[in-house]
Every structure is written in C-alpha cells, then in structure tokens.
mmCIF file of C-alpha atoms and ligand atoms in Angstrom:
data_model
loop_
_atom_site.group_PDB
_atom_site.id
_atom_site.type_symbol
_atom_site.label_atom_id
_atom_site.label_comp_id
_atom_site.label_asym_id
_atom_site.label_seq_id
_atom_site.Cartn_x
_atom_site.Cartn_y
_atom_site.Cartn_z
ATOM 1 C CA MET A 1 -10.336 31.906 -62.307
ATOM 2 C CA ARG A 2 -12.544 31.161 -59.312
ATOM 3 C CA ILE A 3 -16.190 31.738 -58.522
ATOM 4 C CA GLU A 4 -17.503 32.445 -55.028
ATOM 5 C CA ASN A 5 -20.964 30.995 -54.703
ATOM 6 C CA ASP A 6 -22.414 32.385 -51.481
ATOM 7 C CA PRO A 7 -24.870 35.186 -52.104
ATOM 8 C CA LYS A 8 -23.675 38.733 -51.394
ATOM 9 C CA LEU A 9 -26.203 41.351 -50.401
ATOM 10 C CA ASP A 10 -26.926 44.984 -51.120
ATOM 11 C CA PHE A 11 -29.224 47.114 -48.957
ATOM 12 C CA ARG A 12 -32.121 46.562 -51.325
ATOM 13 C CA ASP A 13 -31.837 42.777 -51.031
ATOM 14 C CA VAL A 14 -32.952 42.680 -47.394
ATOM 15 C CA LEU A 15 -35.452 44.016 -44.884
ATOM 16 C CA ILE A 16 -35.159 44.016 -41.107
ATOM 17 C CA ARG A 17 -37.607 41.683 -39.399
ATOM 18 C CA PRO A 18 -39.609 43.307 -36.565
ATOM 19 C CA LYS A 19 -39.210 41.806 -33.097
ATOM 20 C CA ARG A 20 -41.341 41.787 -29.963
ATOM 21 C CA SER A 21 -40.170 44.279 -27.395
ATOM 22 C CA THR A 22 -41.205 46.265 -24.358
ATOM 23 C CA LEU A 23 -40.180 49.559 -25.963
ATOM 24 C CA GLY A 24 -43.045 52.021 -25.984
ATOM 25 C CA SER A 25 -41.983 54.848 -28.230
ATOM 26 C CA ARG A 26 -39.165 55.946 -30.473
ATOM 27 C CA ALA A 27 -38.533 58.760 -27.994
ATOM 28 C CA HIS A 28 -37.130 56.124 -25.599
ATOM 29 C CA VAL A 29 -34.276 54.998 -27.811
ATOM 30 C CA ASP A 30 -30.770 56.424 -27.784
ATOM 31 C CA VAL A 31 -29.073 56.921 -31.163
ATOM 32 C CA GLU A 32 -25.734 57.975 -29.677
ATOM 33 C CA ARG A 33 -22.813 55.622 -29.540
ATOM 34 C CA SER A 34 -19.521 55.836 -27.752
ATOM 35 C CA PHE A 35 -16.400 54.233 -29.130
ATOM 36 C CA ARG A 36 -12.868 53.846 -27.932
ATOM 37 C CA PHE A 37 -10.381 54.167 -30.785
ATOM 38 C CA PRO A 38 -8.125 51.107 -30.548
ATOM 39 C CA HIS A 39 -4.810 52.797 -31.307
ATOM 40 C CA THR A 40 -5.199 55.956 -29.240
ATOM 41 C CA GLY A 41 -7.524 54.830 -26.455
ATOM 42 C CA ALA A 42 -9.450 58.088 -26.913
ATOM 43 C CA GLU A 43 -13.208 57.961 -26.531
ATOM 44 C CA TRP A 44 -15.712 59.458 -28.977
ATOM 45 C CA LYS A 45 -19.420 59.901 -28.398
ATOM 46 C CA GLY A 46 -22.075 60.997 -30.883
ATOM 47 C CA PHE A 47 -24.332 59.973 -33.751
ATOM 48 C CA PRO A 48 -22.026 57.856 -35.927
ATOM 49 C CA LEU A 49 -22.669 59.396 -39.333
ATOM 50 C CA ILE A 50 -19.973 61.078 -41.433
ATOM 51 C CA ALA A 51 -20.434 63.385 -44.439
ATOM 52 C CA ALA A 52 -18.213 62.142 -47.275
ATOM 53 C CA ASN A 53 -15.019 63.960 -48.187
ATOM 54 C CA MET A 54 -16.450 65.046 -51.532
ATOM 55 C CA ASP A 55 -16.080 68.715 -52.309
ATOM 56 C CA VAL A 56 -19.848 69.313 -52.484
ATOM 57 C CA VAL A 57 -20.720 67.809 -49.065
ATOM 58 C CA GLY A 58 -17.483 67.544 -47.064
ATOM 59 C CA THR A 59 -17.553 71.226 -46.210
ATOM 60 C CA MET A 60 -16.796 73.316 -43.155
ATOM 61 C CA ALA A 61 -20.409 74.564 -43.118
ATOM 62 C CA MET A 62 -21.597 70.935 -43.093
ATOM 63 C CA ALA A 63 -19.224 70.187 -40.179
ATOM 64 C CA ARG A 64 -20.738 73.027 -38.144
ATOM 65 C CA ALA A 65 -24.308 71.923 -38.936
ATOM 66 C CA LEU A 66 -23.788 68.198 -38.302
ATOM 67 C CA ARG A 67 -21.940 68.830 -35.053
ATOM 68 C CA LYS A 68 -25.267 69.982 -33.584
ATOM 69 C CA HIS A 69 -26.473 66.391 -34.064
ATOM 70 C CA GLY A 70 -23.257 64.837 -32.787
ATOM 71 C CA ALA A 71 -22.443 63.720 -36.366
ATOM 72 C CA MET A 72 -19.169 64.134 -38.242
ATOM 73 C CA VAL A 73 -17.668 65.356 -41.509
ATOM 74 C CA ALA A 74 -14.613 64.250 -43.455
ATOM 75 C CA LEU A 75 -13.537 67.538 -44.983
ATOM 76 C CA HIS A 76 -12.741 67.467 -48.674
ATOM 77 C CA LYS A 77 -9.117 67.618 -49.740
ATOM 78 C CA HIS A 78 -9.234 70.913 -51.603
ATOM 79 C CA TYR A 79 -9.256 73.508 -48.815
ATOM 80 C CA ASP A 80 -6.016 75.455 -48.620
ATOM 81 C CA ALA A 81 -3.791 75.210 -45.554
ATOM 82 C CA GLU A 82 -4.778 78.633 -44.236
ATOM 83 C CA ALA A 83 -8.500 77.831 -44.242
ATOM 84 C CA LEU A 84 -7.804 74.491 -42.541
ATOM 85 C CA ILE A 85 -5.610 76.055 -39.853
ATOM 86 C CA ALA A 86 -8.355 78.567 -39.021
ATOM 87 C CA PHE A 87 -11.075 75.894 -39.055
ATOM 88 C CA PHE A 88 -9.274 73.408 -36.816
ATOM 89 C CA ARG A 89 -8.932 76.144 -34.191
ATOM 90 C CA GLU A 90 -12.761 76.327 -33.911
ATOM 91 C CA PRO A 91 -14.493 74.148 -31.304
ATOM 92 C CA GLU A 92 -16.907 73.081 -34.109
ATOM 93 C CA SER A 93 -14.042 71.199 -35.735
ATOM 94 C CA ALA A 94 -14.028 68.577 -32.953
ATOM 95 C CA ASN A 95 -16.006 66.115 -35.079
ATOM 96 C CA ALA A 96 -14.177 66.804 -38.353
ATOM 97 C CA PHE A 97 -11.670 64.557 -40.087
ATOM 98 C CA TYR A 98 -8.782 66.018 -42.084
ATOM 99 C CA SER A 99 -8.792 64.011 -45.352
ATOM 100 C CA LEU A 100 -5.858 63.258 -47.561
ATOM 101 C CA GLY A 101 -4.478 60.762 -50.043
ATOM 102 C CA THR A 102 -1.033 59.223 -50.319
ATOM 103 C CA THR A 103 1.035 61.881 -52.094
ATOM 104 C CA GLU A 104 3.978 63.617 -50.476
ATOM 105 C CA ALA A 105 2.302 66.972 -51.052
ATOM 106 C CA ASP A 106 -0.794 65.750 -49.162
ATOM 107 C CA HIS A 107 1.310 64.716 -46.196
ATOM 108 C CA ASP A 108 3.446 67.881 -46.196
ATOM 109 C CA LYS A 109 0.233 69.921 -46.079
ATOM 110 C CA LEU A 110 -1.140 67.846 -43.174
ATOM 111 C CA LYS A 111 2.089 68.354 -41.218
ATOM 112 C CA ALA A 112 2.035 72.107 -41.901
ATOM 113 C CA VAL A 113 -1.585 72.431 -40.752
ATOM 114 C CA HIS A 114 -0.999 70.190 -37.710
ATOM 115 C CA ALA A 115 1.935 72.344 -36.618
ATOM 116 C CA GLN A 116 -0.429 75.321 -36.354
ATOM 117 C CA SER A 117 -3.707 73.621 -35.301
ATOM 118 C CA PRO A 118 -3.431 70.087 -33.922
ATOM 119 C CA ILE A 119 -5.428 67.537 -35.926
ATOM 120 C CA SER A 120 -7.113 64.801 -33.901
ATOM 121 C CA LYS A 121 -8.894 62.906 -36.702
ATOM 122 C CA ILE A 122 -7.366 61.880 -40.017
ATOM 123 C CA CYS A 123 -9.098 60.248 -42.992
ATOM 124 C CA LEU A 124 -6.681 58.485 -45.359
ATOM 125 C CA ASP A 125 -8.718 58.012 -48.483
ATOM 126 C CA VAL A 126 -7.926 56.228 -51.721
ATOM 127 C CA ALA A 127 -10.207 54.533 -54.224
ATOM 128 C CA ASN A 128 -8.293 51.252 -53.900
ATOM 129 C CA GLY A 129 -7.041 50.407 -50.424
ATOM 130 C CA TYR A 130 -5.486 47.114 -51.562
ATOM 131 C CA THR A 131 -2.018 48.393 -52.451
ATOM 132 C CA GLU A 132 1.155 47.915 -50.413
ATOM 133 C CA LYS A 133 1.790 51.627 -50.802
ATOM 134 C CA PHE A 134 -1.455 52.387 -49.006
ATOM 135 C CA VAL A 135 -0.661 50.045 -46.105
ATOM 136 C CA ASP A 136 2.755 51.744 -45.804
ATOM 137 C CA THR A 137 1.054 55.149 -45.793
ATOM 138 C CA VAL A 138 -1.235 54.047 -42.944
ATOM 139 C CA LYS A 139 1.817 52.809 -40.982
ATOM 140 C CA ALA A 140 3.754 56.027 -41.575
ATOM 141 C CA THR A 141 0.761 58.188 -40.631
ATOM 142 C CA ARG A 142 0.222 56.204 -37.439
ATOM 143 C CA ALA A 143 3.894 56.660 -36.537
ATOM 144 C CA ALA A 144 3.761 60.400 -37.243
ATOM 145 C CA PHE A 145 0.394 60.965 -35.494
ATOM 146 C CA PRO A 146 0.271 58.575 -32.521
ATOM 147 C CA ASP A 147 -2.569 60.519 -30.860
ATOM 148 C CA ALA A 148 -4.878 60.960 -33.862
ATOM 149 C CA ALA A 149 -7.834 58.737 -34.727
ATOM 150 C CA ILE A 150 -7.116 57.374 -38.214
ATOM 151 C CA MET A 151 -9.823 56.244 -40.626
ATOM 152 C CA ALA A 152 -8.456 54.500 -43.735
ATOM 153 C CA GLY A 153 -9.905 52.908 -46.873
ATOM 154 C CA ASN A 154 -11.521 51.872 -49.036
ATOM 155 C CA VAL A 155 -11.629 48.098 -48.908
ATOM 156 C CA VAL A 156 -14.424 45.498 -48.961
ATOM 157 C CA THR A 157 -12.999 42.297 -47.506
ATOM 158 C CA GLY A 158 -12.057 41.037 -44.055
ATOM 159 C CA ASP A 159 -8.401 40.268 -44.860
ATOM 160 C CA MET A 160 -7.656 43.822 -45.932
ATOM 161 C CA THR A 161 -9.683 45.288 -43.053
ATOM 162 C CA GLU A 162 -7.413 43.417 -40.659
ATOM 163 C CA ALA A 163 -4.292 44.525 -42.526
ATOM 164 C CA LEU A 164 -5.292 48.199 -42.245
ATOM 165 C CA ILE A 165 -6.144 47.935 -38.542
ATOM 166 C CA LEU A 166 -2.844 46.206 -37.823
ATOM 167 C CA ALA A 167 -1.084 48.940 -39.810
ATOM 168 C CA GLY A 168 -2.577 51.604 -37.547
ATOM 169 C CA ALA A 169 -6.123 52.428 -38.638
ATOM 170 C CA ASP A 170 -8.770 52.834 -35.932
ATOM 171 C CA ILE A 171 -11.637 52.861 -38.432
ATOM 172 C CA VAL A 172 -11.625 51.079 -41.794
ATOM 173 C CA LYS A 173 -13.700 52.639 -44.534
ATOM 174 C CA VAL A 174 -15.669 49.984 -46.424
ATOM 175 C CA GLY A 175 -17.084 50.309 -49.931
ATOM 176 C CA ILE A 176 -15.878 49.878 -53.500
ATOM 177 C CA GLY A 177 -18.403 50.788 -56.127
ATOM 178 C CA PRO A 178 -21.665 51.469 -54.248
ATOM 179 C CA GLY A 179 -21.566 55.289 -54.402
ATOM 180 C CA SER A 180 -24.463 57.191 -55.958
ATOM 181 C CA VAL A 181 -22.148 58.989 -58.403
ATOM 182 C CA CYS A 182 -19.600 56.205 -58.710
ATOM 183 C CA THR A 183 -19.134 54.320 -61.970
ATOM 184 C CA THR A 184 -16.365 51.937 -60.848
ATOM 185 C CA ARG A 185 -18.577 48.866 -61.234
ATOM 186 C CA LYS A 186 -19.480 49.902 -64.761
ATOM 187 C CA MET A 187 -16.002 50.991 -65.807
ATOM 188 C CA THR A 188 -13.997 48.172 -64.236
ATOM 189 C CA GLY A 189 -16.355 45.363 -63.290
ATOM 190 C CA VAL A 190 -14.892 45.541 -59.769
ATOM 191 C CA GLY A 191 -16.998 45.887 -56.628
ATOM 192 C CA TYR A 192 -18.752 44.130 -53.757
ATOM 193 C CA PRO A 193 -22.387 44.330 -52.636
ATOM 194 C CA GLN A 194 -22.266 46.872 -49.846
ATOM 195 C CA LEU A 195 -24.244 45.218 -47.057
ATOM 196 C CA SER A 196 -22.176 42.024 -47.305
ATOM 197 C CA ALA A 197 -18.982 44.097 -47.402
ATOM 198 C CA ILE A 198 -20.057 45.811 -44.168
ATOM 199 C CA ILE A 199 -21.020 42.518 -42.463
ATOM 200 C CA GLU A 200 -17.757 40.801 -43.398
ATOM 201 C CA CYS A 201 -15.446 43.745 -42.688
ATOM 202 C CA ALA A 202 -17.173 44.533 -39.369
ATOM 203 C CA ASP A 203 -16.683 40.961 -38.249
ATOM 204 C CA ALA A 204 -12.979 41.135 -39.094
ATOM 205 C CA ALA A 205 -12.509 44.584 -37.515
ATOM 206 C CA HIS A 206 -14.377 43.840 -34.304
ATOM 207 C CA GLY A 207 -12.176 40.802 -33.711
ATOM 208 C CA LEU A 208 -9.263 43.252 -33.452
ATOM 209 C CA LYS A 209 -11.253 45.883 -31.510
ATOM 210 C CA GLY A 210 -11.237 48.031 -34.648
ATOM 211 C CA LEU A 211 -14.176 49.867 -36.173
ATOM 212 C CA VAL A 212 -15.697 50.134 -39.641
ATOM 213 C CA CYS A 213 -17.417 52.888 -41.544
ATOM 214 C CA GLY A 214 -19.826 51.754 -44.280
ATOM 215 C CA ASP A 215 -19.139 54.232 -47.076
ATOM 216 C CA GLY A 216 -21.545 54.783 -49.971
ATOM 217 C CA GLY A 217 -24.749 53.332 -51.358
ATOM 218 C CA LEU A 218 -27.086 54.719 -48.687
ATOM 219 C CA THR A 219 -30.124 56.190 -50.378
ATOM 220 C CA VAL A 220 -32.820 56.351 -47.666
ATOM 221 C CA PRO A 221 -32.850 56.337 -43.826
ATOM 222 C CA GLY A 222 -33.780 52.620 -43.903
ATOM 223 C CA ASP A 223 -30.417 51.875 -45.574
ATOM 224 C CA VAL A 224 -28.672 53.607 -42.661
ATOM 225 C CA ALA A 225 -30.590 51.366 -40.233
ATOM 226 C CA LYS A 226 -29.607 48.298 -42.304
ATOM 227 C CA ALA A 227 -25.933 49.368 -42.266
ATOM 228 C CA TYR A 228 -25.943 49.668 -38.462
ATOM 229 C CA GLY A 229 -27.875 46.384 -38.265
ATOM 230 C CA GLY A 230 -25.166 44.751 -40.391
ATOM 231 C CA GLY A 231 -22.452 45.886 -37.986
ATOM 232 C CA ALA A 232 -21.317 49.269 -39.334
ATOM 233 C CA ASP A 233 -19.993 51.381 -36.461
ATOM 234 C CA PHE A 234 -20.132 54.509 -38.633
ATOM 235 C CA VAL A 235 -21.780 55.295 -41.953
ATOM 236 C CA MET A 236 -20.504 57.741 -44.552
ATOM 237 C CA MET A 237 -22.742 59.406 -47.119
ATOM 238 C CA GLY A 238 -22.477 61.808 -50.036
ATOM 239 C CA GLY A 239 -25.682 61.759 -52.086
ATOM 240 C CA MET A 240 -28.076 61.830 -49.125
ATOM 241 C CA LEU A 241 -26.452 65.057 -47.919
ATOM 242 C CA ALA A 242 -26.169 66.728 -51.334
ATOM 243 C CA GLY A 243 -28.488 69.587 -52.341
ATOM 244 C CA HIS A 244 -28.398 71.455 -49.028
ATOM 245 C CA ASP A 245 -27.459 74.995 -48.029
ATOM 246 C CA GLU A 246 -24.312 73.704 -46.307
ATOM 247 C CA CYS A 247 -23.003 72.250 -49.599
ATOM 248 C CA GLU A 248 -20.513 73.975 -51.881
ATOM 249 C CA GLY A 249 -21.529 73.974 -55.494
ATOM 250 C CA GLU A 250 -23.561 75.410 -58.265
ATOM 251 C CA ILE A 251 -27.252 76.022 -57.620
ATOM 252 C CA ARG A 252 -29.751 76.100 -60.502
ATOM 253 C CA TYR A 253 -32.543 78.633 -60.152
ATOM 254 C CA GLU A 254 -35.911 78.830 -61.899
ATOM 255 C CA GLU A 255 -38.302 81.746 -62.273
ATOM 256 C CA ARG A 256 -41.547 81.015 -60.409
ATOM 257 C CA ASP A 257 -44.223 83.696 -60.174
ATOM 258 C CA GLY A 258 -41.635 86.320 -61.033
ATOM 259 C CA GLU A 259 -39.277 85.073 -58.307
ATOM 260 C CA LYS A 260 -35.970 83.277 -58.687
ATOM 261 C CA VAL A 261 -36.091 80.105 -56.606
ATOM 262 C CA PRO A 262 -33.370 77.470 -56.129
ATOM 263 C CA VAL A 263 -34.434 74.111 -57.582
ATOM 264 C CA ALA A 264 -31.354 71.947 -58.008
ATOM 265 C CA MET A 265 -27.675 71.573 -57.154
ATOM 266 C CA VAL A 266 -24.843 69.878 -58.968
ATOM 267 C CA PHE A 267 -23.276 66.794 -57.349
ATOM 268 C CA TYR A 268 -20.403 64.753 -58.785
ATOM 269 C CA GLY A 269 -17.977 61.951 -57.980
ATOM 270 C CA MET A 270 -14.480 62.918 -56.932
ATOM 271 C CA SER A 271 -13.040 61.045 -59.896
ATOM 272 C CA SER A 272 -15.636 62.292 -62.371
ATOM 273 C CA ASP A 273 -14.678 64.430 -65.364
ATOM 274 C CA THR A 274 -16.123 67.423 -63.506
ATOM 275 C CA ALA A 275 -13.841 66.976 -60.464
ATOM 276 C CA MET A 276 -10.797 66.124 -62.561
ATOM 277 C CA HIS A 277 -11.221 69.209 -64.730
ATOM 278 C CA LYS A 278 -11.733 71.356 -61.656
ATOM 279 C CA TYR A 279 -8.689 70.151 -59.709
ATOM 280 C CA SER A 280 -6.266 68.374 -62.037
ATOM 281 C CA GLY A 281 -6.739 70.200 -65.308
ATOM 282 C CA GLY A 282 -8.503 67.242 -66.963
ATOM 283 C CA VAL A 283 -8.550 63.460 -67.008
ATOM 284 C CA ALA A 284 -5.047 61.944 -67.142
ATOM 285 C CA LYS A 285 -4.395 59.845 -70.265
ATOM 286 C CA TYR A 286 -3.806 56.570 -68.396
ATOM 287 C CA ARG A 287 -7.116 56.636 -66.508
ATOM 288 C CA ALA A 288 -10.815 56.825 -67.216
ATOM 289 C CA SER A 289 -13.201 58.781 -65.091
ATOM 290 C CA GLU A 290 -14.930 56.582 -62.501
ATOM 291 C CA GLY A 291 -17.542 59.042 -61.380
ATOM 292 C CA LYS A 292 -20.469 60.893 -62.866
ATOM 293 C CA THR A 293 -22.121 64.289 -62.525
ATOM 294 C CA VAL A 294 -25.779 64.613 -61.588
ATOM 295 C CA GLU A 295 -28.253 67.241 -60.471
ATOM 296 C CA VAL A 296 -30.009 66.712 -57.147
ATOM 297 C CA PRO A 297 -33.081 68.627 -55.944
ATOM 298 C CA TYR A 298 -32.352 71.653 -53.783
ATOM 299 C CA ARG A 299 -33.486 70.777 -50.236
ATOM 300 C CA GLY A 300 -32.711 73.781 -47.999
ATOM 301 C CA PRO A 301 -30.896 73.361 -44.667
ATOM 302 C CA VAL A 302 -29.465 69.922 -43.856
ATOM 303 C CA GLU A 303 -31.248 70.042 -40.493
ATOM 304 C CA GLY A 304 -34.457 68.557 -41.994
ATOM 305 C CA THR A 305 -32.600 65.674 -43.660
ATOM 306 C CA MET A 306 -30.695 64.888 -40.463
ATOM 307 C CA GLN A 307 -33.956 64.763 -38.537
ATOM 308 C CA GLU A 308 -35.365 62.373 -41.121
ATOM 309 C CA ILE A 309 -32.326 60.096 -40.971
ATOM 310 C CA MET A 310 -32.190 60.076 -37.176
ATOM 311 C CA GLY A 311 -35.971 59.602 -36.995
ATOM 312 C CA GLY A 312 -35.780 56.622 -39.360
ATOM 313 C CA VAL A 313 -33.019 55.000 -37.318
ATOM 314 C CA ARG A 314 -34.921 55.637 -34.067
ATOM 315 C CA SER A 315 -38.020 54.046 -35.525
ATOM 316 C CA ALA A 316 -36.065 51.013 -36.802
ATOM 317 C CA MET A 317 -34.642 50.583 -33.299
ATOM 318 C CA THR A 318 -38.165 50.633 -31.852
ATOM 319 C CA TYR A 319 -39.308 47.943 -34.327
ATOM 320 C CA ILE A 320 -36.565 45.579 -33.180
ATOM 321 C CA GLY A 321 -36.488 46.564 -29.518
ATOM 322 C CA ALA A 322 -33.016 48.128 -29.429
ATOM 323 C CA VAL A 323 -32.807 50.801 -26.716
ATOM 324 C CA TYR A 324 -29.214 51.699 -27.585
ATOM 325 C CA LEU A 325 -27.759 51.953 -31.083
ATOM 326 C CA LYS A 326 -25.008 49.518 -30.144
ATOM 327 C CA GLU A 327 -27.636 46.787 -29.617
ATOM 328 C CA MET A 328 -28.863 47.171 -33.154
ATOM 329 C CA SER A 329 -26.687 44.580 -34.875
ATOM 330 C CA LYS A 330 -27.356 42.024 -32.109
ATOM 331 C CA ARG A 331 -31.115 42.490 -32.512
ATOM 332 C CA THR A 332 -31.169 42.573 -36.319
ATOM 333 C CA THR A 333 -32.428 39.650 -38.360
ATOM 334 C CA PHE A 334 -32.320 40.347 -42.076
ATOM 335 C CA ILE A 335 -34.759 38.664 -44.363
ATOM 336 C CA MET A 336 -33.727 38.301 -47.959
ATOM 337 C CA VAL A 337 -36.215 39.876 -50.304
ATOM 338 C CA GLY A 338 -33.978 40.726 -53.239
ATOM 339 C CA ALA A 339 -35.993 39.072 -55.961
ATOM 340 C CA GLN A 340 -39.295 40.631 -54.894
ATOM 341 C CA LEU A 341 -37.853 44.099 -54.352
ATOM 342 C CA ASN A 342 -36.086 44.080 -57.671
ATOM 343 C CA THR A 343 -39.417 43.435 -59.298
ATOM 344 C CA VAL A 344 -41.115 46.211 -57.331
ATOM 345 C CA PHE A 345 -38.441 48.800 -58.016
ATOM 346 C CA GLY A 346 -37.610 47.599 -61.491
ATOM 347 C CA ASN A 347 -33.881 47.110 -60.841
HETATM 348 P P1 5GP B 401 -22.997 58.024 -51.802
HETATM 349 O O1 5GP B 401 -23.324 58.299 -50.355
HETATM 350 O O2 5GP B 401 -23.140 59.228 -52.647
HETATM 351 O O3 5GP B 401 -23.725 56.830 -52.325
HETATM 352 O O4 5GP B 401 -21.459 57.593 -51.822
HETATM 353 C C1 5GP B 401 -20.430 58.414 -51.343
HETATM 354 C C2 5GP B 401 -19.098 57.717 -51.554
HETATM 355 O O5 5GP B 401 -18.870 57.462 -52.948
HETATM 356 C C3 5GP B 401 -17.876 58.521 -51.152
HETATM 357 O O6 5GP B 401 -17.669 58.556 -49.767
HETATM 358 C C4 5GP B 401 -16.768 57.800 -51.898
HETATM 359 O O7 5GP B 401 -16.326 56.653 -51.215
HETATM 360 C C5 5GP B 401 -17.461 57.347 -53.169
HETATM 361 N N1 5GP B 401 -17.124 58.218 -54.312
HETATM 362 C C6 5GP B 401 -17.173 59.562 -54.380
HETATM 363 N N2 5GP B 401 -16.816 60.009 -55.609
HETATM 364 C C7 5GP B 401 -16.534 58.915 -56.334
HETATM 365 C C8 5GP B 401 -16.078 58.719 -57.673
HETATM 366 O O8 5GP B 401 -15.939 59.631 -58.475
HETATM 367 N N3 5GP B 401 -15.856 57.431 -58.036
HETATM 368 C C9 5GP B 401 -16.016 56.393 -57.167
HETATM 369 N N4 5GP B 401 -15.722 55.164 -57.598
HETATM 370 N N5 5GP B 401 -16.474 56.531 -55.913
HETATM 371 C C10 5GP B 401 -16.704 57.782 -55.497
#
C-alpha cells in the first residue's frame, strides 16, 4: 500500500483569480478554438464542448442544435445502423462522434455504417480505460480508420493518457467517478478529483501533441471555465445538458391552471439499473450498477443553456484577460478555497 500526499483538486476546491487586462468587454473575446488532430493532421474549429454519449443527451437532435454553436455531440451507442447511416449523410453530422465500446458487435456495426456513410470522428468509450484490451482496441481502430479523429477513454492519469495517444487516440477522455449520475466512487472507492485529473492528463497529452477532453463533474458554467483553465482542450457533459427538448427520455407533466405543462425529465447513468434494464435485460450477476437515476427540471430548448455556458466562459476570459480561448490555461491562476467552499455549500 502507498499513499500519495499531494493535494488533488475538484472544481469546487478552486476559484480563478482575476487579472489586470486591457480587455473592455466580453464581446471582444473569442470562444472558438482550432485544433489539429495529431494522428490525422485534420483541423477542427469550433466551441470545444461535447454532449456525452448517454442515451438521454447524446442524441441526433442535440447534435443538430449544438452544431449551431460550433459544439459537438458523442452520439449514444443505441441507435440502429440504419438511423446512423442516414444521420451521417447529413451535413449537421460534421461535429458528431460515432461512439462504441470494445465488443466485436460494436466494431462490426461501425464498419457497416462506415461503408455506407463515412465516419470522421470516433469515440471509443469504456468505464475503465486501463486495460490492455482497451489499448489494443485503440490500436486496431486507428489501423482500420487512419483518417478518423479518435477520442478514447476514460482514464485519469498521465501515464495512461500517453499510452492511449501512442496507441492512436487524438483526444483522451479524462474522468473516472465525477459524473453527476455516477456512483463509481461510492461503489468501488476508485476515482480521482476531476480538476487535478485534467491538469495532469493535459500536461501528459500536450507533450505528445495530443488533446484531452475533461469528461464529467461540470455543474455550472464556472466549472467549464475552470476545466479550460486547467488545460482541458474539450469538455464533455451530461447533466448540464439534460432536461432539454433535444433530449430523448421520459417527460413528467403536471396540471397547472387546467393545462398540462412539462416539469421534469428523467436522466440516468449508462451503467445504472435503468440503462441496464433498458438495453441488457437487467444487471448482470457479476457486476453492480455504477450509475443512478434522477429527475432533472425540464428546461426547454438547449439554446438557452448553451448561451449561458458560452456567456460564462466569455466572462471568465474577460476577468483574466484572455482574448482567445487557447490563452485561458496560460492566464489562469487557481486559488485553493476548498475548505471555505465546503463550508458554504455544506459538502
Ligand atoms: P456529468 O456531466 O453528468 O457530470 O457526467 C457525464 C459523464 O458521466 C459521462 O460522459 C460518462 O463519462 C459518465 N457516466 C455516465 N453514466 C455513467 C454511469 O452510469 N456510471 C459512471 N461511473 N459514469 C457514468
């Protein structure tokens, strides 16, 4: 047994210190970034936010809506091949990732869809990216799809970030346990405070010209700013995008003044009982569910939430004098406030 003593940080443990700048208004900052994917050389430009490949938020409707903001979606894994073939023929699919796991069936389906509608972005997603099998899957996918941008994860440490980039990933997905409907930390005791995971993995990835996507644990626009400040090239979110018209899922209505109005939507982890009953006929005997099911308030079109997130990031950039989003991590100084905040928020 070993103990690591240096403190590891979550979003709530820090704030971003304001800095003097000549920037006049948040209208003068640019929240777009452009990246070159290291394995393909292809360039991508947009607002680096990705809707998670959870079946409630990783939808085709979300992809169409977020594309208007230059943002992306990792589609959930449960669309059938026909729907995917039709979708990837639409120009709106340009910012969408095709998501899959490591099974043979997953990869056969990807090949079948790709044969009909070429796929340019692939998200290889497993809960635990530390297995040899996963590294082999990344290598095999890179060999089979030399021209596709590959995002792979999840991991939380620099060594494994490097291993995945060397195996063929352009973007490494970072996060074990921070998700809003994730119970991994409770069920297994495994995890890593998300801001530190982002900082450490970004440092490792950038040394190899790779990219990272901070996945999970973002609860407010300020967390998104902190993730970019910590070095995340992309962020991925589920909970913050749940409850919108573009989501797929049950809506709960209430009678108000004789009218039926939507008030809440169901949102659940992809390894929750709810998801496992829906897609795998129940929870397999050898595993426990590592996700929960919650209700989130119904919030109408995702447009309003995107404006809030982008507005928050713009404002954070103004506070620290970053004209371009890519300057954000250089201009960020975090101050540790964990103890005080925990008292304020009662965590
Ligand atoms: P959120 O933005 O809701 O905080 O986190 C979204 C992320 O949580 C997803 O992108 C995924 O990495 C993770 N996640 C989704 N479902 C589950 C689950 O059932 N269990 C665990 N451990 N993580 C999940």
